[in-house]
mmCIF file of C-alpha atoms in Angstrom:
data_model
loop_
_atom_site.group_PDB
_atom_site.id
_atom_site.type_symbol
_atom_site.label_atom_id
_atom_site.label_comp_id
_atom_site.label_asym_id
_atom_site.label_seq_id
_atom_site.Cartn_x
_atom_site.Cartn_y
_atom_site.Cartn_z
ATOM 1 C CA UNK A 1 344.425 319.536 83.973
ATOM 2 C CA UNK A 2 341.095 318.779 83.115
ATOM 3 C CA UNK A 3 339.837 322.378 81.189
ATOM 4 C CA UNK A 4 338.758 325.321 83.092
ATOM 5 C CA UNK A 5 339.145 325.007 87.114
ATOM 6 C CA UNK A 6 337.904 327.928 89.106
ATOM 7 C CA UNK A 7 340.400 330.084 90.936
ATOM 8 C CA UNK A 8 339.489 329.020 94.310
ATOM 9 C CA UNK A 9 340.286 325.796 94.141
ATOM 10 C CA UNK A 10 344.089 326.440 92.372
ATOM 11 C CA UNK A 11 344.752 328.388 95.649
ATOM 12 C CA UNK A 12 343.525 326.524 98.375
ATOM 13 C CA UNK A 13 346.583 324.533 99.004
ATOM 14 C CA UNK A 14 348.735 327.230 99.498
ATOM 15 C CA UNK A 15 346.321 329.392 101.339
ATOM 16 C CA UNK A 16 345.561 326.430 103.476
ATOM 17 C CA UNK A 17 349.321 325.623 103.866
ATOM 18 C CA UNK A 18 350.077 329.074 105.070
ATOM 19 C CA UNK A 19 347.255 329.623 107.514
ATOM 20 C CA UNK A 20 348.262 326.414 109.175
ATOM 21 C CA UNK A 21 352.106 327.793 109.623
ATOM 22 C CA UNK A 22 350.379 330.371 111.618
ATOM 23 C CA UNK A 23 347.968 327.890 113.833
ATOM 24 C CA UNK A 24 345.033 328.954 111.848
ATOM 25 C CA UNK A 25 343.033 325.189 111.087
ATOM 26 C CA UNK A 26 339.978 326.924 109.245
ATOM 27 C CA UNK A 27 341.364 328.896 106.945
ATOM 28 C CA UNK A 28 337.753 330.579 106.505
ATOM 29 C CA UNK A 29 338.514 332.886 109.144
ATOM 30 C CA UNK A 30 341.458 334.329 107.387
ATOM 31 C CA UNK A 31 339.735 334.494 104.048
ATOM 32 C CA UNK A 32 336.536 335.765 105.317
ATOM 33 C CA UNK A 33 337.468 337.583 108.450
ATOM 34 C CA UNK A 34 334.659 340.590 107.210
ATOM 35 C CA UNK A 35 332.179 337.878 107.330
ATOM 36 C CA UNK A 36 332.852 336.353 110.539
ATOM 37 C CA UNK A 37 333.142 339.511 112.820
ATOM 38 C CA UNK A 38 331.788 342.176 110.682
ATOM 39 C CA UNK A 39 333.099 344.801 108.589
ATOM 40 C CA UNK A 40 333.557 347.370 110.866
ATOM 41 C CA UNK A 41 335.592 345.193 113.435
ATOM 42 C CA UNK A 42 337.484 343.796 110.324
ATOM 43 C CA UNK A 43 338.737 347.205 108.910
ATOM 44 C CA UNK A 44 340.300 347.704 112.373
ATOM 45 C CA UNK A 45 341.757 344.075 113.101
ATOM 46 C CA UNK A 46 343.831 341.812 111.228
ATOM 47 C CA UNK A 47 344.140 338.129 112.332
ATOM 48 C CA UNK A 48 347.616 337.429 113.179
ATOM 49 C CA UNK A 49 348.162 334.290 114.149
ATOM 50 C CA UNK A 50 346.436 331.373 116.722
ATOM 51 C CA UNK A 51 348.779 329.470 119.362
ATOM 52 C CA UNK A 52 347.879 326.788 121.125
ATOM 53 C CA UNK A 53 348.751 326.148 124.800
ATOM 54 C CA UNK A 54 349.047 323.444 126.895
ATOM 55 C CA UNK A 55 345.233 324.121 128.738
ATOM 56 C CA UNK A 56 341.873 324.160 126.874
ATOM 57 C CA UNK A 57 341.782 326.808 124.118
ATOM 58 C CA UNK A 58 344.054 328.564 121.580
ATOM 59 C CA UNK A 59 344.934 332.471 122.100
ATOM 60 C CA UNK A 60 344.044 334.467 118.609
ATOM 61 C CA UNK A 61 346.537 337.236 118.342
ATOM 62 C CA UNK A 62 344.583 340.487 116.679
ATOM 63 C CA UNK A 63 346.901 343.578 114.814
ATOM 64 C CA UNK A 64 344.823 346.630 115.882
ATOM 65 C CA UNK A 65 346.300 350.086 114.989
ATOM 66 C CA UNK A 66 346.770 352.709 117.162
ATOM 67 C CA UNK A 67 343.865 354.296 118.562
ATOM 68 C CA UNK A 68 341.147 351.507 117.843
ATOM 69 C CA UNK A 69 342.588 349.309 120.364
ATOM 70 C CA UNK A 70 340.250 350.220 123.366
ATOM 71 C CA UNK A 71 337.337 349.733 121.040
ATOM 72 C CA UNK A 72 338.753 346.497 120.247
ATOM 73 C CA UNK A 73 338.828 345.663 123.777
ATOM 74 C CA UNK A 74 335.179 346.325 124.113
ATOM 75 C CA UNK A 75 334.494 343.856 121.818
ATOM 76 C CA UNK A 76 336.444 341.226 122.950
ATOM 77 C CA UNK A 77 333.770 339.226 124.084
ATOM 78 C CA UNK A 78 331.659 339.137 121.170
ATOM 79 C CA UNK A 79 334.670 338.779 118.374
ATOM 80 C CA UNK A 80 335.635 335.667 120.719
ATOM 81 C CA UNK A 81 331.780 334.353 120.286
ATOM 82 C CA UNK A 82 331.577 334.522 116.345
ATOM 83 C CA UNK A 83 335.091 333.408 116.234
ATOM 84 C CA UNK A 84 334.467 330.206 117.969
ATOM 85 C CA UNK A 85 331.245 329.923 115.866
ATOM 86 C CA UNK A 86 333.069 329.984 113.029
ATOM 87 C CA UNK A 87 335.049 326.735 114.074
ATOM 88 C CA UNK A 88 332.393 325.285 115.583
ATOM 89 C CA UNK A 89 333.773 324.733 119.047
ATOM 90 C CA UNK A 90 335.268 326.912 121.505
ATOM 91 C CA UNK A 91 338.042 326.593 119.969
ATOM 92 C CA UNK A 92 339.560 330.605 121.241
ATOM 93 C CA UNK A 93 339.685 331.233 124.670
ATOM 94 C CA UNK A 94 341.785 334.186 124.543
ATOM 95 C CA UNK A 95 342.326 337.041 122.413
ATOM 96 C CA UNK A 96 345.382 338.793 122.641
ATOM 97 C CA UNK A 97 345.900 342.752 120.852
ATOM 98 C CA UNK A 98 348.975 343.554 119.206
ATOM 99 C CA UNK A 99 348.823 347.532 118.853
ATOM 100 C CA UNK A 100 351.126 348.202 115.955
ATOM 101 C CA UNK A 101 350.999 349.435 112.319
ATOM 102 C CA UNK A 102 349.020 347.126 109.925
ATOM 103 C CA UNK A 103 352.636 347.022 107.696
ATOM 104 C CA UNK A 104 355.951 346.220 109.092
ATOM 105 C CA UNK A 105 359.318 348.374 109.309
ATOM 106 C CA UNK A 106 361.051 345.294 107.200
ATOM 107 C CA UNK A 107 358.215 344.361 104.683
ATOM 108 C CA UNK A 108 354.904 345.045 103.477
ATOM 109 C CA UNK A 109 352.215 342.863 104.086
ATOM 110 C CA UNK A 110 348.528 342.359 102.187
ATOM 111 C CA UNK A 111 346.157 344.643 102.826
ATOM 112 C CA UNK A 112 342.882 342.453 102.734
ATOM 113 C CA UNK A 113 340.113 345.442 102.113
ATOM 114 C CA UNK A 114 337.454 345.356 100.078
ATOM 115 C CA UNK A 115 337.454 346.815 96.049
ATOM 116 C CA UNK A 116 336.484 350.419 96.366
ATOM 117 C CA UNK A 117 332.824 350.916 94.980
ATOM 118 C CA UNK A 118 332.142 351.857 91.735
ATOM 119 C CA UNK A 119 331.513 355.547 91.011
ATOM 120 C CA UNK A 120 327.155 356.239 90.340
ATOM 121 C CA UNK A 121 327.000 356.375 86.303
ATOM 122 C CA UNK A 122 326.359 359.602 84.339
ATOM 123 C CA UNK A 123 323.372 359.492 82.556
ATOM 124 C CA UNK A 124 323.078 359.007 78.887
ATOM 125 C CA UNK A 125 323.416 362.567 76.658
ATOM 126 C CA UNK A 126 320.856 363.331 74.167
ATOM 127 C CA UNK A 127 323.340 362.176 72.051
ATOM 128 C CA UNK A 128 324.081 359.329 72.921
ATOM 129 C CA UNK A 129 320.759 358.327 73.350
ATOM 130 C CA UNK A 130 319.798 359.352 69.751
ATOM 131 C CA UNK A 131 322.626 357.088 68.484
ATOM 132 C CA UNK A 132 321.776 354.219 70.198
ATOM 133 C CA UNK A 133 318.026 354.608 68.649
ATOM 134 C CA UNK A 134 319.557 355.074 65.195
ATOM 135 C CA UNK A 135 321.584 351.859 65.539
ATOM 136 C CA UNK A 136 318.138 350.139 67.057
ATOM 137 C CA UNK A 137 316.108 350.993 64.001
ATOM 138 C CA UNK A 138 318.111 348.716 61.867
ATOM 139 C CA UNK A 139 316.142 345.693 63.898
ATOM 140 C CA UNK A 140 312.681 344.456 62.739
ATOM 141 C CA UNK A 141 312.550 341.967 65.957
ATOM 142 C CA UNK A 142 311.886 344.177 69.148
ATOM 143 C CA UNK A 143 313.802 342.092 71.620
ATOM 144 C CA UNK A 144 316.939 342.408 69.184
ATOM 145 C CA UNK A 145 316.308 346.261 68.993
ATOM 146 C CA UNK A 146 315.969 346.561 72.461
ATOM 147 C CA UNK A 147 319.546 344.959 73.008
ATOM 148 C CA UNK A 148 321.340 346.479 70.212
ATOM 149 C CA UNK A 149 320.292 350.302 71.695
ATOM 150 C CA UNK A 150 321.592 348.867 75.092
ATOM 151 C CA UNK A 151 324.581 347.720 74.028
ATOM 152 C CA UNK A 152 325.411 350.673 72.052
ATOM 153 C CA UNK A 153 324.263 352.862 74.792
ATOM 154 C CA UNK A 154 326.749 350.720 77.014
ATOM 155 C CA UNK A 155 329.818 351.388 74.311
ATOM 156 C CA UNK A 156 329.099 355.064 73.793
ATOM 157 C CA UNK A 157 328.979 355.899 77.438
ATOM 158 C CA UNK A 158 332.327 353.896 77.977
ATOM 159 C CA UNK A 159 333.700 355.381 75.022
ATOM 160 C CA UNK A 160 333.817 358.893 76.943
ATOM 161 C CA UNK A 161 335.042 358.203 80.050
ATOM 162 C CA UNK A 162 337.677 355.135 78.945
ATOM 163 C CA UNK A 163 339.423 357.362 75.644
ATOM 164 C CA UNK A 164 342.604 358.818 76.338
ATOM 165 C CA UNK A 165 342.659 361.295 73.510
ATOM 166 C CA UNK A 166 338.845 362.502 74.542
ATOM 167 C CA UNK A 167 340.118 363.333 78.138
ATOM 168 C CA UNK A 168 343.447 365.423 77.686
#
């Protein structure tokens, strides 16, 4: 170990390791599947798994559930083009739908979705905005007063929604 390593690179092995069990040679296109054909397409496909025949091309099996799977088709084509830009090469000459549910009967599997967004903010009360300029007048420099109201601004407003005891 040499100190801090980022989290990336800890995981890349085994990431890599298991996307090559499954025929997939850049990984990237597991990892970033959103990226490479677009969120919409991604939240209704799930790269399953790439074999590779004995003719030019692999075949990239897709999990599709239920109903999406003729608007899938549609976009067969153009999933196959960014695909194959994503290697580099035309590298997928066939795509192949499995029409299933996105979690098996024996196991679960990872859901790979975005983090849900963050609910907007409530403003500040009067309150709270009147303590936060209380603590700020403590502060001759103006930077330093303009920091310490935002930071107490910041606590107080946390302080509300994060308190177990304020919201029973």
């Amino acid at each position: 170990m040499r100190g801090f390593e980022a989290a990336a690179s800890l995981v890349a092995q085994p990431v890599r390791a298991v996307g090559e069990s499954r025929g997939f040679a850049v990984v990237r296109l597991l990892t970033n599947w959103a990226e490479v054909v677009g969120p919409e397409t991604a939240a209704r496909t799930r790269p399953v798994r790439i074999a590779h025949g004995r003719g030019f091309g692999a075949t990239l099996t897709l999990l599709v559930s239920g109903a999406h799977a003729p608007l899938i088709e549609m976009e067969l084509p153009r999933i196959r083009d960014k695909v194959n830009a994503c290697y580099g090469f035309n590298a997928v000459s066939k795509i192949v739908l499995t029409q299933t549910a996105p979690t098996g009967f024996s196991e679960g599997q990872a859901q790979f979705v975005p983090a849900p967004r963050k609910r907007a903010e409530t403003p500040p009360t009067v309150e709270q905005l009147d303590a936060a300029a209380s603590v700020a007048q403590g502060f001759s420099d103006p930077g330093l007063a303009a920091a310490m109201r935002q930071l107490a601004l910041n606590t107080l407003s946390r302080r509300d929604t994060n308190d177990r005891k304020a919201n029973s």
